[in-house]
Coordinates of C-alpha atoms in Angstrom, one line a residue:
Chain A
M24 CA 198.6 -41.3 -44.1
S25 CA 195.6 -41.7 -46.2
L26 CA 194.7 -38.6 -48.4
E27 CA 191.1 -39.8 -49.1
G28 CA 189.1 -37.6 -50.0
A29 CA 191.4 -35.4 -51.1
V30 CA 192.4 -36.9 -54.4
Q31 CA 190.2 -37.0 -57.4
P32 CA 188.7 -40.3 -57.3
F33 CA 190.0 -43.2 -59.5
E34 CA 188.2 -44.2 -62.8
F35 CA 188.4 -47.7 -64.1
V36 CA 189.0 -47.6 -67.8
A37 CA 188.1 -50.8 -70.1
C38 CA 189.8 -50.8 -73.4
L39 CA 189.3 -52.8 -76.9
E40 CA 191.8 -53.5 -79.8
L41 CA 191.6 -53.0 -83.3
R42 CA 194.2 -54.8 -85.0
E43 CA 195.7 -53.7 -88.4
M44 CA 197.9 -55.6 -90.6
L45 CA 200.6 -53.6 -92.3
G46 CA 201.2 -55.4 -95.1
R47 CA 204.9 -56.4 -94.0
V48 CA 205.9 -59.8 -93.9
A49 CA 209.0 -61.8 -92.8
W50 CA 210.1 -65.1 -94.4
D51 CA 213.7 -65.1 -92.7
E52 CA 215.2 -63.8 -89.4
R53 CA 216.9 -61.1 -91.1
E54 CA 213.8 -59.8 -92.6
L55 CA 212.1 -60.3 -88.8
L56 CA 215.1 -58.2 -88.0
A57 CA 214.6 -55.3 -90.8
G58 CA 211.1 -55.2 -89.7
I59 CA 211.5 -54.4 -86.2
E60 CA 213.7 -52.0 -87.0
D61 CA 211.6 -50.4 -89.0
A62 CA 208.1 -51.1 -87.2
P63 CA 206.2 -48.0 -85.8
A64 CA 206.1 -48.2 -82.0
D65 CA 202.1 -49.7 -81.9
S66 CA 203.5 -52.3 -83.8
L67 CA 206.2 -53.2 -81.0
Y68 CA 203.5 -52.9 -78.3
Y69 CA 201.1 -55.3 -80.4
H70 CA 203.6 -58.0 -80.6
T71 CA 205.1 -58.3 -77.0
R72 CA 202.2 -56.9 -75.0
S73 CA 198.7 -57.3 -76.5
Y74 CA 199.1 -61.3 -76.2
F75 CA 197.9 -60.9 -72.5
L76 CA 195.0 -59.0 -74.0
R77 CA 193.9 -61.2 -76.7
T78 CA 194.6 -64.8 -74.9
H79 CA 192.9 -66.1 -72.0
Y80 CA 192.0 -69.3 -72.5
L81 CA 194.9 -71.7 -74.5
S82 CA 198.3 -69.8 -74.3
A83 CA 200.9 -69.7 -77.5
P84 CA 204.4 -70.7 -76.2
Y85 CA 205.4 -67.1 -75.3
P86 CA 203.6 -63.8 -74.8
N87 CA 206.1 -62.4 -77.3
D88 CA 205.2 -63.0 -81.2
F89 CA 208.6 -62.5 -82.2
A90 CA 209.7 -65.3 -79.9
T91 CA 206.8 -67.6 -81.1
W92 CA 207.1 -67.2 -84.7
A93 CA 210.9 -67.9 -84.3
A94 CA 210.0 -71.2 -82.2
I95 CA 207.1 -72.8 -84.1
Q96 CA 207.1 -71.4 -87.7
V97 CA 211.3 -71.2 -88.3
R98 CA 211.3 -73.7 -85.7
D99 CA 214.7 -71.9 -84.1
R100 CA 214.1 -72.7 -80.6
V101 CA 217.2 -71.0 -79.4
L102 CA 216.4 -67.8 -81.0
G103 CA 212.7 -68.3 -79.4
E104 CA 213.9 -68.2 -76.2
R105 CA 216.4 -65.9 -76.4
L106 CA 213.6 -63.4 -77.6
A107 CA 211.1 -64.6 -75.3
V108 CA 213.2 -63.6 -71.9
V109 CA 213.0 -59.9 -73.2
D110 CA 210.6 -58.6 -70.9
P111 CA 209.1 -55.8 -72.4
F112 CA 208.2 -54.1 -69.4
D113 CA 211.2 -53.7 -68.3
F114 CA 211.7 -50.6 -70.7
G115 CA 210.3 -47.5 -70.1
D116 CA 210.7 -46.4 -73.6
V117 CA 209.6 -48.6 -76.2
E118 CA 213.0 -47.6 -78.3
L119 CA 215.1 -49.3 -75.7
L120 CA 213.0 -52.6 -76.2
R121 CA 213.4 -52.1 -80.2
A122 CA 217.0 -52.1 -79.7
D123 CA 217.3 -54.9 -76.9
L124 CA 215.7 -57.2 -79.6
I125 CA 217.2 -55.9 -82.5
S126 CA 220.5 -56.7 -80.8
V127 CA 219.5 -60.3 -79.7
I128 CA 218.3 -61.4 -83.1
D129 CA 221.6 -59.5 -84.7
A130 CA 223.5 -61.4 -81.7
H131 CA 222.1 -64.5 -82.8
L132 CA 222.4 -64.6 -86.5
G133 CA 226.1 -63.6 -86.1
S134 CA 226.6 -67.0 -84.6
R135 CA 224.6 -68.7 -87.2
G136 CA 226.6 -69.9 -91.0
T137 CA 223.0 -69.1 -92.7
V138 CA 219.9 -67.2 -92.2
P139 CA 217.1 -69.4 -90.4
R140 CA 214.3 -68.9 -92.4
V141 CA 210.6 -70.4 -92.9
D142 CA 210.3 -73.6 -94.8
T143 CA 207.1 -75.2 -94.3
G144 CA 205.5 -72.4 -91.5
E145 CA 203.5 -69.3 -92.2
P146 CA 205.7 -65.8 -92.5
F147 CA 205.9 -63.3 -89.6
H148 CA 202.8 -60.8 -90.3
F149 CA 203.6 -57.5 -89.0
M150 CA 200.3 -55.9 -87.1
R151 CA 199.8 -53.2 -85.0
S152 CA 197.0 -52.5 -83.1
M153 CA 194.3 -49.6 -81.7
L154 CA 193.6 -49.2 -78.2
I155 CA 190.3 -48.0 -77.9
D156 CA 189.4 -46.9 -74.3
V157 CA 186.0 -47.3 -72.9
P158 CA 185.1 -45.8 -69.3
A159 CA 184.1 -48.6 -66.6
T160 CA 181.3 -47.6 -64.6
A161 CA 183.6 -48.3 -61.5
K162 CA 185.2 -45.5 -59.6
A163 CA 186.9 -45.5 -56.2
A164 CA 187.5 -43.0 -54.1
T165 CA 189.1 -45.2 -51.2
L166 CA 191.7 -48.3 -51.4
E167 CA 188.3 -50.4 -50.5
E168 CA 186.6 -49.0 -53.2
F169 CA 189.6 -49.5 -55.6
R170 CA 189.7 -52.9 -54.5
D171 CA 186.4 -53.6 -54.7
G172 CA 186.5 -52.3 -58.6
L173 CA 189.3 -54.5 -59.3
A174 CA 187.4 -57.6 -58.1
R175 CA 184.5 -56.5 -61.0
V176 CA 186.0 -54.5 -63.7
D177 CA 186.0 -56.3 -67.7
G178 CA 189.7 -58.0 -68.0
S179 CA 190.9 -55.6 -70.3
A180 CA 190.7 -52.9 -67.3
I181 CA 193.2 -55.0 -65.6
Y182 CA 195.3 -54.8 -69.0
Y183 CA 194.6 -51.3 -69.7
H184 CA 195.9 -49.9 -66.1
F185 CA 198.5 -52.2 -65.7
Y186 CA 199.9 -53.3 -69.0
E187 CA 199.7 -50.7 -71.0
P188 CA 201.8 -47.5 -69.7
A189 CA 202.7 -46.0 -72.7
R190 CA 199.4 -46.0 -74.2
R191 CA 197.0 -45.5 -71.3
R192 CA 195.8 -42.1 -70.0
P193 CA 198.2 -40.4 -67.5
E194 CA 195.7 -40.1 -65.3
A195 CA 194.8 -43.6 -65.4
D196 CA 198.2 -44.9 -64.0
P197 CA 196.8 -46.5 -60.6
V198 CA 200.1 -46.6 -59.1
R199 CA 200.7 -42.8 -59.2
W200 CA 197.0 -42.4 -58.0
L201 CA 197.9 -44.7 -55.0
D202 CA 201.0 -42.5 -54.2
A203 CA 198.7 -39.6 -54.2
M204 CA 196.2 -41.1 -51.7
G205 CA 199.1 -41.8 -49.7
R206 CA 199.4 -45.9 -49.7
H207 CA 203.1 -45.7 -50.8
D208 CA 203.0 -49.2 -49.4
V209 CA 200.8 -50.7 -51.8
A210 CA 201.8 -48.4 -54.5
A211 CA 205.1 -50.4 -54.0
R212 CA 204.2 -53.3 -54.1
V213 CA 201.8 -52.8 -57.3
R214 CA 204.9 -51.3 -58.9
A215 CA 206.9 -54.5 -57.9
L216 CA 204.6 -57.1 -59.7
H217 CA 205.7 -58.4 -63.2
P218 CA 202.8 -58.6 -65.7
S219 CA 204.7 -60.0 -68.4
M220 CA 204.4 -63.5 -65.6
S221 CA 200.9 -63.1 -65.4
S222 CA 197.6 -63.7 -67.1
L223 CA 195.1 -61.0 -66.5
D224 CA 193.2 -63.3 -64.4
G225 CA 196.5 -63.8 -62.6
M226 CA 197.5 -59.9 -62.3
R227 CA 193.9 -59.5 -60.9
A228 CA 194.2 -62.4 -58.2
E229 CA 197.7 -60.8 -57.1
L230 CA 196.1 -57.3 -57.1
L231 CA 193.3 -58.0 -54.9
A232 CA 195.6 -60.3 -52.4
I233 CA 197.8 -56.8 -52.0
C234 CA 194.6 -54.9 -51.3
D235 CA 193.2 -56.9 -49.0
Q236 CA 196.5 -57.4 -47.4
A237 CA 196.7 -53.6 -47.0
L238 CA 193.1 -53.2 -45.4
G239 CA 193.5 -56.0 -43.2
V240 CA 191.0 -58.1 -44.7
H241 CA 190.8 -61.4 -42.6
G242 CA 192.5 -64.2 -44.6
A243 CA 194.3 -62.0 -46.7
Chain B
M23 CA 158.9 -68.5 -84.5
P24 CA 161.7 -68.5 -82.6
E25 CA 161.3 -65.1 -80.2
A26 CA 164.0 -62.4 -80.7
I27 CA 167.5 -62.7 -79.4
H28 CA 168.7 -59.8 -77.1
L29 CA 171.9 -58.6 -75.6
D30 CA 171.2 -59.3 -72.3
D31 CA 170.4 -63.1 -73.5
Y32 CA 174.2 -63.2 -74.2
R33 CA 174.8 -63.1 -70.1
R34 CA 174.3 -66.9 -70.4
V35 CA 177.8 -67.9 -72.6
V36 CA 180.0 -64.7 -72.4
P37 CA 181.2 -62.8 -68.8
P38 CA 178.6 -60.3 -68.2
Q39 CA 181.4 -57.3 -68.2
T40 CA 181.5 -58.0 -71.8
I41 CA 178.1 -57.0 -72.6
D42 CA 178.4 -53.9 -70.2
L43 CA 181.3 -53.0 -72.4
L44 CA 179.3 -53.5 -75.5
R45 CA 176.8 -50.9 -74.6
R46 CA 179.5 -48.3 -73.4
L47 CA 181.5 -48.6 -76.6
A48 CA 178.4 -48.2 -78.4
G49 CA 177.6 -44.7 -76.6
R50 CA 180.7 -43.6 -78.6
V51 CA 178.6 -43.9 -81.8
R52 CA 175.2 -43.8 -80.7
G53 CA 173.0 -42.4 -83.5
R54 CA 175.9 -42.5 -86.1
S55 CA 174.4 -44.8 -89.1
L56 CA 175.5 -48.4 -90.8
L57 CA 174.9 -49.9 -93.9
H58 CA 176.1 -53.0 -95.1
V59 CA 176.0 -54.2 -98.6
N60 CA 176.2 -57.5 -100.0
S61 CA 174.8 -60.0 -102.7
T62 CA 172.8 -62.7 -101.3
R63 CA 170.0 -62.6 -98.3
V64 CA 169.9 -65.8 -97.9
G65 CA 172.7 -68.7 -98.2
G66 CA 176.4 -68.5 -97.1
G67 CA 178.1 -67.2 -94.0
V68 CA 178.1 -63.6 -95.0
A69 CA 174.2 -63.3 -95.1
E70 CA 173.9 -65.4 -91.7
M71 CA 176.2 -63.1 -90.0
L72 CA 174.4 -60.1 -91.5
S73 CA 170.8 -61.4 -90.6
R74 CA 172.4 -61.6 -86.8
Y75 CA 174.5 -58.3 -86.8
V76 CA 171.8 -56.2 -87.5
P77 CA 169.2 -56.4 -84.6
L78 CA 172.3 -56.2 -82.2
F79 CA 173.4 -53.1 -83.8
E80 CA 169.9 -51.8 -83.6
E81 CA 169.5 -52.7 -80.2
L82 CA 173.1 -51.0 -79.3
G83 CA 171.4 -47.6 -80.5
V84 CA 173.4 -47.2 -83.7
P85 CA 170.6 -47.4 -86.8
V86 CA 171.8 -50.4 -89.4
R87 CA 170.4 -50.9 -92.5
W88 CA 171.2 -54.4 -94.8
D89 CA 170.6 -53.7 -98.5
V90 CA 171.5 -56.2 -101.1
I91 CA 172.3 -55.7 -104.6
S92 CA 170.4 -57.7 -107.8
G93 CA 171.5 -58.5 -110.6
A94 CA 171.3 -60.7 -113.8
E95 CA 172.5 -64.5 -113.9
E96 CA 175.3 -63.4 -116.1
F97 CA 176.7 -61.3 -113.6
F98 CA 176.5 -63.6 -110.7
R99 CA 178.5 -65.8 -113.4
V100 CA 181.2 -63.3 -113.9
T101 CA 181.4 -62.5 -110.0
K102 CA 181.7 -66.7 -109.3
S103 CA 184.4 -66.2 -111.9
L104 CA 186.1 -63.2 -110.2
H105 CA 185.6 -65.1 -106.8
N106 CA 187.5 -68.1 -107.4
A107 CA 190.3 -66.0 -109.6
L108 CA 190.7 -64.0 -106.2
Q109 CA 191.1 -67.4 -104.3
G110 CA 194.0 -68.2 -107.1
Q111 CA 192.2 -70.5 -109.5
E112 CA 192.7 -70.1 -113.2
Q113 CA 189.8 -68.1 -115.0
A114 CA 189.6 -66.3 -118.1
F115 CA 188.1 -62.6 -118.2
T116 CA 186.8 -61.0 -121.4
A117 CA 186.2 -57.2 -121.4
E118 CA 182.7 -58.2 -121.8
M119 CA 182.4 -60.2 -118.4
L120 CA 184.2 -57.0 -117.1
A121 CA 181.9 -54.5 -118.4
A122 CA 178.7 -56.8 -117.1
Y123 CA 179.9 -56.4 -113.9
L124 CA 180.5 -52.6 -113.8
E125 CA 177.1 -52.3 -115.4
T126 CA 175.6 -54.1 -112.5
N127 CA 177.4 -52.2 -110.1
R128 CA 176.4 -48.9 -111.8
E129 CA 172.5 -50.1 -111.6
N130 CA 172.7 -51.0 -108.3
A131 CA 174.4 -47.7 -107.0
A132 CA 171.7 -46.0 -108.7
R133 CA 169.0 -47.9 -107.2
L134 CA 170.2 -48.0 -103.0
H135 CA 171.0 -45.2 -100.5
L136 CA 174.6 -45.5 -99.7
D137 CA 174.8 -42.5 -97.6
S138 CA 175.3 -43.6 -94.0
D139 CA 178.3 -42.8 -92.0
V140 CA 179.8 -45.9 -92.1
V141 CA 179.3 -48.3 -95.2
I142 CA 180.5 -51.8 -95.5
I143 CA 180.7 -53.3 -98.8
H144 CA 180.7 -57.3 -98.5
D145 CA 183.2 -59.1 -100.9
P146 CA 184.0 -58.5 -104.6
Q147 CA 180.4 -58.3 -106.2
P148 CA 179.6 -55.1 -105.0
A149 CA 182.8 -53.7 -104.4
A150 CA 182.9 -51.4 -107.9
L151 CA 179.7 -49.7 -106.1
I152 CA 181.9 -46.8 -104.7
V153 CA 183.0 -46.0 -108.4
F154 CA 179.1 -44.7 -108.8
T155 CA 178.4 -43.0 -105.9
R156 CA 177.4 -39.5 -106.5
R157 CA 179.0 -38.2 -103.4
P158 CA 181.9 -36.7 -104.6
A159 CA 185.2 -38.0 -103.1
S160 CA 187.6 -35.7 -100.5
A161 CA 191.0 -36.1 -101.2
G162 CA 193.2 -37.8 -98.9
T163 CA 190.4 -39.0 -96.4
G164 CA 188.2 -40.9 -98.7
R165 CA 184.8 -40.5 -99.0
E166 CA 183.0 -37.4 -98.3
G167 CA 180.6 -37.8 -95.5
G168 CA 180.2 -41.6 -94.9
R169 CA 183.3 -43.6 -94.5
W170 CA 183.6 -46.9 -96.8
V171 CA 185.3 -49.7 -95.8
W172 CA 185.5 -52.9 -98.0
R173 CA 185.1 -56.3 -96.4
C174 CA 186.7 -59.2 -97.7
H175 CA 185.1 -62.9 -96.4
I176 CA 187.5 -64.7 -99.2
D177 CA 191.2 -66.0 -99.1
V178 CA 193.0 -63.8 -101.4
S179 CA 196.5 -64.6 -100.3
R180 CA 197.3 -66.5 -103.6
P181 CA 195.2 -64.6 -106.3
Q182 CA 195.1 -64.7 -110.1
R183 CA 196.8 -61.3 -110.6
R184 CA 194.9 -60.2 -113.2
A185 CA 191.5 -60.5 -111.2
W186 CA 192.9 -58.8 -108.1
A187 CA 194.6 -55.8 -110.4
F188 CA 190.5 -55.2 -111.9
L189 CA 189.4 -55.3 -108.0
R190 CA 192.0 -53.8 -106.6
Q191 CA 191.2 -50.1 -108.7
F192 CA 187.9 -49.9 -106.6
V193 CA 189.4 -51.0 -103.2
T194 CA 191.9 -48.4 -103.1
R195 CA 189.1 -46.0 -103.2
Y196 CA 187.8 -47.0 -100.0
D197 CA 188.7 -45.8 -96.0
G198 CA 189.9 -49.0 -95.1
A199 CA 189.2 -52.9 -95.5
I200 CA 188.8 -55.6 -93.5
F201 CA 190.2 -59.2 -93.7
S202 CA 189.8 -62.5 -92.1
L203 CA 193.6 -63.3 -91.4
P204 CA 196.8 -61.4 -91.8
K205 CA 198.2 -63.7 -94.9
F206 CA 195.1 -62.3 -96.9
A207 CA 196.3 -58.3 -96.4
Q208 CA 197.3 -56.9 -99.6
Q209 CA 199.9 -53.8 -100.4
L210 CA 197.5 -51.3 -100.2
P211 CA 197.6 -47.3 -100.0
L212 CA 194.4 -47.5 -96.9
P213 CA 194.4 -49.2 -93.3
Q214 CA 193.6 -52.8 -93.6
Y215 CA 191.8 -53.6 -90.3
L216 CA 192.3 -57.8 -89.2
I217 CA 188.6 -59.1 -87.9
Y218 CA 187.6 -62.5 -87.2
P219 CA 184.4 -63.3 -88.3
S220 CA 182.4 -65.1 -85.4
I221 CA 179.2 -67.5 -84.8
D222 CA 176.2 -66.5 -83.0
P223 CA 175.5 -68.9 -79.9
L224 CA 172.1 -68.6 -79.5
S225 CA 171.0 -68.3 -83.1
E226 CA 169.3 -71.3 -84.6
K227 CA 172.4 -73.2 -85.6
N228 CA 174.0 -72.9 -82.6
R229 CA 171.5 -72.7 -79.7
D230 CA 171.7 -75.6 -77.5
L231 CA 169.4 -78.8 -78.7
T232 CA 168.0 -81.9 -76.7
A233 CA 169.2 -85.0 -77.2
E234 CA 165.6 -85.8 -77.8
E235 CA 165.3 -83.1 -80.4
V236 CA 168.4 -84.2 -82.4
A237 CA 167.1 -87.6 -82.7
A238 CA 164.0 -86.5 -83.7
T239 CA 165.7 -84.4 -86.7
L240 CA 168.1 -87.3 -87.9
D241 CA 164.9 -89.3 -88.3
R242 CA 163.6 -87.0 -90.1
L243 CA 165.9 -86.3 -92.4
G244 CA 166.5 -89.8 -92.6
V245 CA 170.1 -90.8 -90.9
P246 CA 170.2 -93.6 -88.7
R247 CA 172.3 -93.4 -86.0
D248 CA 173.8 -96.4 -85.5
K249 CA 177.1 -95.7 -86.2
P250 CA 179.6 -92.8 -85.8
I251 CA 179.3 -90.1 -88.3
L252 CA 181.3 -88.0 -90.1
L253 CA 179.9 -84.5 -91.6
Q254 CA 180.8 -81.6 -93.4
V255 CA 178.1 -78.8 -93.9
S256 CA 179.6 -76.9 -96.8
R257 CA 178.4 -75.3 -99.9
F258 CA 178.9 -77.4 -103.0
D259 CA 182.0 -76.1 -104.3
R260 CA 185.3 -77.4 -105.3
F261 CA 187.1 -75.2 -102.7
K262 CA 185.2 -77.2 -99.8
D263 CA 186.7 -80.5 -101.7
P264 CA 183.3 -82.7 -101.4
I265 CA 185.2 -85.7 -103.4
G266 CA 188.0 -85.6 -100.9
V267 CA 186.2 -85.8 -98.2
I268 CA 184.2 -89.0 -99.7
N269 CA 187.6 -90.6 -100.8
A270 CA 189.1 -90.1 -96.9
Y271 CA 185.7 -91.6 -95.9
R272 CA 186.5 -94.8 -97.9
L273 CA 189.7 -95.2 -96.2
V274 CA 188.3 -94.9 -93.1
K275 CA 185.5 -97.5 -93.9
K276 CA 188.0 -99.7 -94.9
H277 CA 188.5 -100.5 -91.1
D278 CA 186.1 -98.9 -89.2
D279 CA 182.2 -98.6 -89.6
C280 CA 181.1 -95.1 -90.2
R281 CA 178.2 -93.0 -91.9
L282 CA 179.5 -90.0 -94.1
V283 CA 177.0 -86.6 -94.2
L284 CA 177.3 -84.3 -96.3
V285 CA 175.0 -81.2 -96.2
G286 CA 174.7 -78.1 -98.2
G287 CA 172.6 -76.0 -100.7
P288 CA 173.6 -73.9 -103.4
A289 CA 173.1 -70.3 -102.9
D290 CA 171.8 -67.4 -105.1
D291 CA 175.1 -66.1 -106.2
D292 CA 176.7 -69.6 -106.9
P293 CA 175.8 -71.1 -110.0
E294 CA 178.9 -73.7 -110.1
G295 CA 176.6 -75.0 -107.1
A296 CA 174.6 -77.4 -108.9
Q297 CA 177.4 -79.1 -111.2
V298 CA 179.3 -79.9 -108.2
L299 CA 176.8 -81.5 -106.4
A300 CA 175.9 -83.6 -109.4
E301 CA 179.6 -84.7 -109.3
V302 CA 179.2 -85.6 -105.5
M303 CA 176.1 -87.4 -106.1
G304 CA 177.9 -89.4 -109.1
A305 CA 180.6 -90.3 -106.3
A306 CA 178.7 -91.3 -103.5
Q307 CA 176.6 -93.7 -105.7
G308 CA 175.9 -97.2 -104.5
D309 CA 177.0 -96.3 -100.9
A310 CA 174.0 -96.3 -98.6
D311 CA 175.9 -95.0 -95.7
I312 CA 177.1 -91.7 -97.6
H313 CA 174.0 -89.3 -96.9
I314 CA 173.8 -86.3 -99.4
L315 CA 171.2 -83.8 -97.8
V316 CA 170.5 -80.7 -100.0
L317 CA 169.0 -78.2 -97.6
P318 CA 167.4 -74.8 -97.9
P319 CA 169.2 -71.9 -96.6
A320 CA 167.5 -71.6 -93.7
A321 CA 167.9 -75.4 -92.5
H322 CA 169.9 -73.7 -89.7
Y323 CA 168.1 -75.8 -86.9
E324 CA 169.0 -79.2 -89.0
V325 CA 172.3 -78.1 -89.1
N326 CA 173.0 -77.8 -85.5
A327 CA 171.2 -81.1 -85.0
L328 CA 173.4 -82.8 -87.8
Q329 CA 176.6 -81.4 -85.9
R330 CA 175.5 -82.1 -82.5
A331 CA 174.9 -85.8 -83.8
A332 CA 178.3 -85.9 -85.3
S333 CA 181.1 -87.5 -83.8
I334 CA 183.8 -85.8 -85.9
I335 CA 183.2 -82.6 -87.9
V336 CA 185.4 -82.1 -91.6
Q337 CA 186.0 -78.9 -93.1
K338 CA 188.5 -80.4 -95.5
S339 CA 188.5 -77.0 -97.5
T340 CA 191.8 -76.3 -99.7
R341 CA 190.7 -72.3 -100.0
E342 CA 189.0 -71.0 -97.6
G343 CA 187.9 -67.2 -96.1
F344 CA 187.3 -68.5 -92.9
G345 CA 185.5 -71.8 -92.6
L346 CA 182.7 -70.7 -90.2
T347 CA 181.6 -74.6 -89.8
V348 CA 185.1 -74.9 -88.0
A349 CA 183.8 -72.8 -85.2
E350 CA 180.2 -74.5 -85.2
G351 CA 181.5 -77.2 -85.0
M352 CA 183.9 -76.6 -81.9
W353 CA 181.5 -74.8 -80.1
K354 CA 179.0 -78.3 -80.2
G355 CA 182.1 -79.7 -78.3
K356 CA 183.3 -81.5 -81.6
P357 CA 186.8 -82.6 -82.6
V358 CA 187.0 -80.7 -85.8
I359 CA 189.1 -82.1 -89.0
G360 CA 189.9 -79.3 -91.3
G361 CA 192.1 -78.8 -94.5
H362 CA 195.0 -76.5 -94.0
A363 CA 193.9 -73.4 -95.8
G364 CA 192.8 -70.0 -94.5
G365 CA 191.2 -69.3 -91.2
I366 CA 190.4 -73.1 -90.5
T367 CA 194.1 -72.8 -89.3
E368 CA 193.4 -70.1 -87.0
Q369 CA 190.4 -72.1 -85.3
I370 CA 192.2 -75.5 -84.8
I371 CA 194.6 -75.7 -82.2
E372 CA 196.9 -78.3 -84.0
G373 CA 196.1 -81.5 -81.5
V374 CA 194.0 -79.5 -79.3
T375 CA 190.7 -78.9 -80.6
G376 CA 191.3 -81.4 -83.6
Y377 CA 193.8 -81.6 -86.8
T378 CA 194.7 -79.8 -89.9
V379 CA 195.3 -81.9 -92.9
N380 CA 196.9 -81.6 -96.3
S381 CA 195.4 -84.4 -98.1
V382 CA 192.9 -87.3 -98.3
E383 CA 194.8 -89.8 -96.4
G384 CA 195.4 -86.9 -93.7
C385 CA 191.9 -86.6 -93.4
A386 CA 191.2 -90.4 -93.0
Y387 CA 194.1 -91.5 -90.9
R388 CA 192.8 -88.4 -88.2
A389 CA 189.3 -89.8 -88.6
R390 CA 190.2 -93.3 -87.7
Y391 CA 192.4 -92.0 -84.9
L392 CA 189.5 -90.2 -83.4
L393 CA 187.2 -92.9 -83.7
H394 CA 189.5 -94.9 -81.6
N395 CA 190.2 -92.3 -79.4
P396 CA 186.5 -91.1 -78.0
A397 CA 188.2 -89.8 -74.6
L398 CA 190.7 -87.5 -76.5
A399 CA 187.7 -86.2 -79.1
S400 CA 185.7 -85.6 -76.3
Q401 CA 188.4 -83.3 -74.4
M402 CA 189.4 -82.0 -77.9
G403 CA 185.5 -80.8 -78.0
H404 CA 186.0 -79.3 -74.8
H405 CA 188.8 -77.1 -75.7
G406 CA 187.2 -76.3 -78.8
R407 CA 184.2 -74.9 -77.3
E408 CA 186.1 -72.8 -74.6
Y409 CA 188.3 -71.1 -77.3
V410 CA 185.2 -70.3 -79.6
R411 CA 184.0 -68.6 -76.4
E412 CA 187.1 -66.6 -76.2
R413 CA 187.7 -65.8 -80.0
F414 CA 184.9 -66.3 -81.9
L415 CA 181.4 -65.6 -81.2
I416 CA 179.4 -62.6 -81.9
T417 CA 180.0 -60.3 -79.2
R418 CA 183.8 -60.0 -79.8
D419 CA 183.2 -59.4 -83.2
L420 CA 180.4 -56.8 -82.9
A421 CA 182.9 -54.7 -80.1
E422 CA 185.7 -54.7 -83.0
H423 CA 183.0 -53.5 -85.4
L424 CA 181.8 -50.7 -83.1
A425 CA 185.8 -50.3 -82.3
L426 CA 186.4 -49.8 -86.1
M427 CA 183.4 -47.1 -86.3
V428 CA 184.8 -45.3 -83.1
T429 CA 188.3 -45.3 -85.2
L430 CA 186.8 -44.1 -88.7
L431 CA 184.5 -41.7 -87.0
N432 CA 186.8 -40.0 -84.8
A433 CA 184.1 -40.6 -82.4

């Protein structure tokens, strides 16, 4: 049952990142491990998620900065691949993500006689980012308006609503809004999407396809 | 006189949502004032960037001023030494030199109105202004009233320690610092933000030109278009390695006919420029295919035409703050060969938008390879332009500065 009209309209929010360097570097994989242990949550978000906000045109090998660094700068492709497969969207709590990254590196180091380090490449620079939210002009009181909003908002709004569940405002959760609207079918399909396997443009296309199908749009 | 550029004009080169986002973000700091202070009004990348920022900030509703410190020749000699030392060159400093630096900053602090909500001080020359401002420091949060940020445009990844220690005593008084690359970050008790510098795609230096405009400009400058052109646009500065570029050209020339064009012009705050230029002229003597062009700082149109006429853009720096000539070349659809230094490595995606090199020989090899593979060079140019559109345009830079203001002012 649709509850359109009885629920607060959904407000799209775009965002921008202000990047901050933490002044900490890792020259080898043990230092990377230690850095991940100590890094603030914003740093883990930055290094595992915000690639999607930063990169549209030419991609790094992996969306996870730790994995890219291991593969490219340390030339330890095995660790790169093992870190790349850790999906940050599998973890509701950033501390669980931290624990998983640590255990992957720890296990990898345990299997090696020496600690792989940067030889001619660049060290890993720990960073973090602040997410500055900017209300978009789009609002949605119906599924049709939600679909239209998705189609025209800045890519950063797709990022804010679908890639940053921990740092966005609580009322900016589109799945919760869809559930409140009684569109549990759409909410379930959105919930089942895999942001880490998509670019922002790809994610937008998938979301539009879900809405079009739910709205019975011809060709969907 | 070119027509004034407005924000909406940028819709031609970036997605329209980008401009809408800028306007809404600016709404959070509308009416809050911003002051930029640097050491020269003309010449060099900082002055060029500021000349573009100021009208756009105004249009976004942020009252902005741009002030320039003044000083005697001795002051600029000291700051050039400081600049070189911070970029890793061994320099000697006497107590008198440091005193002259401080005295000039004191005089400028008395003359300038440093009372904006956010004050951004560019590079080492005016860094000590913060010491001499009359506003009392408030514990913990930096300056009372305005928030002060030191913006470092140079490569401080391996500074001479004494020079950094001298500068650091001023930097630690700021509320934040901005660096162009993560590897420039220092151990400092203040937030260190990462903001890439940018180019303005609609400026005289980067706007589209017709083939006729390019041809006429090269004719006027006396550069024939009969051979492929290798071009480096840079101050005559040892860190830009113009002699290395000439040596690389000579290696290329053994096999492939081409011209080398070196374009530069000493800036107001660069007393070493004339000396390096004389060395470059000496090294080029006797070769009619090497063109040394000393152009005035405002010769943006000419630089634009030369970049568009070039087959390959070279930026063979050994130290570099960022090296925006790389982004300029990429925006014009050219492959770029750059030194493995500073922000050049951030702009060139190896083998995709160009090549980074570590030697004269590496530069020569890559130039020859590109001259022999024009289809690849063209494809690299295409990738380069799109990469610049995503990362190195002024619209992104403006947005990040607004985000910084929002953060500093808790707006």
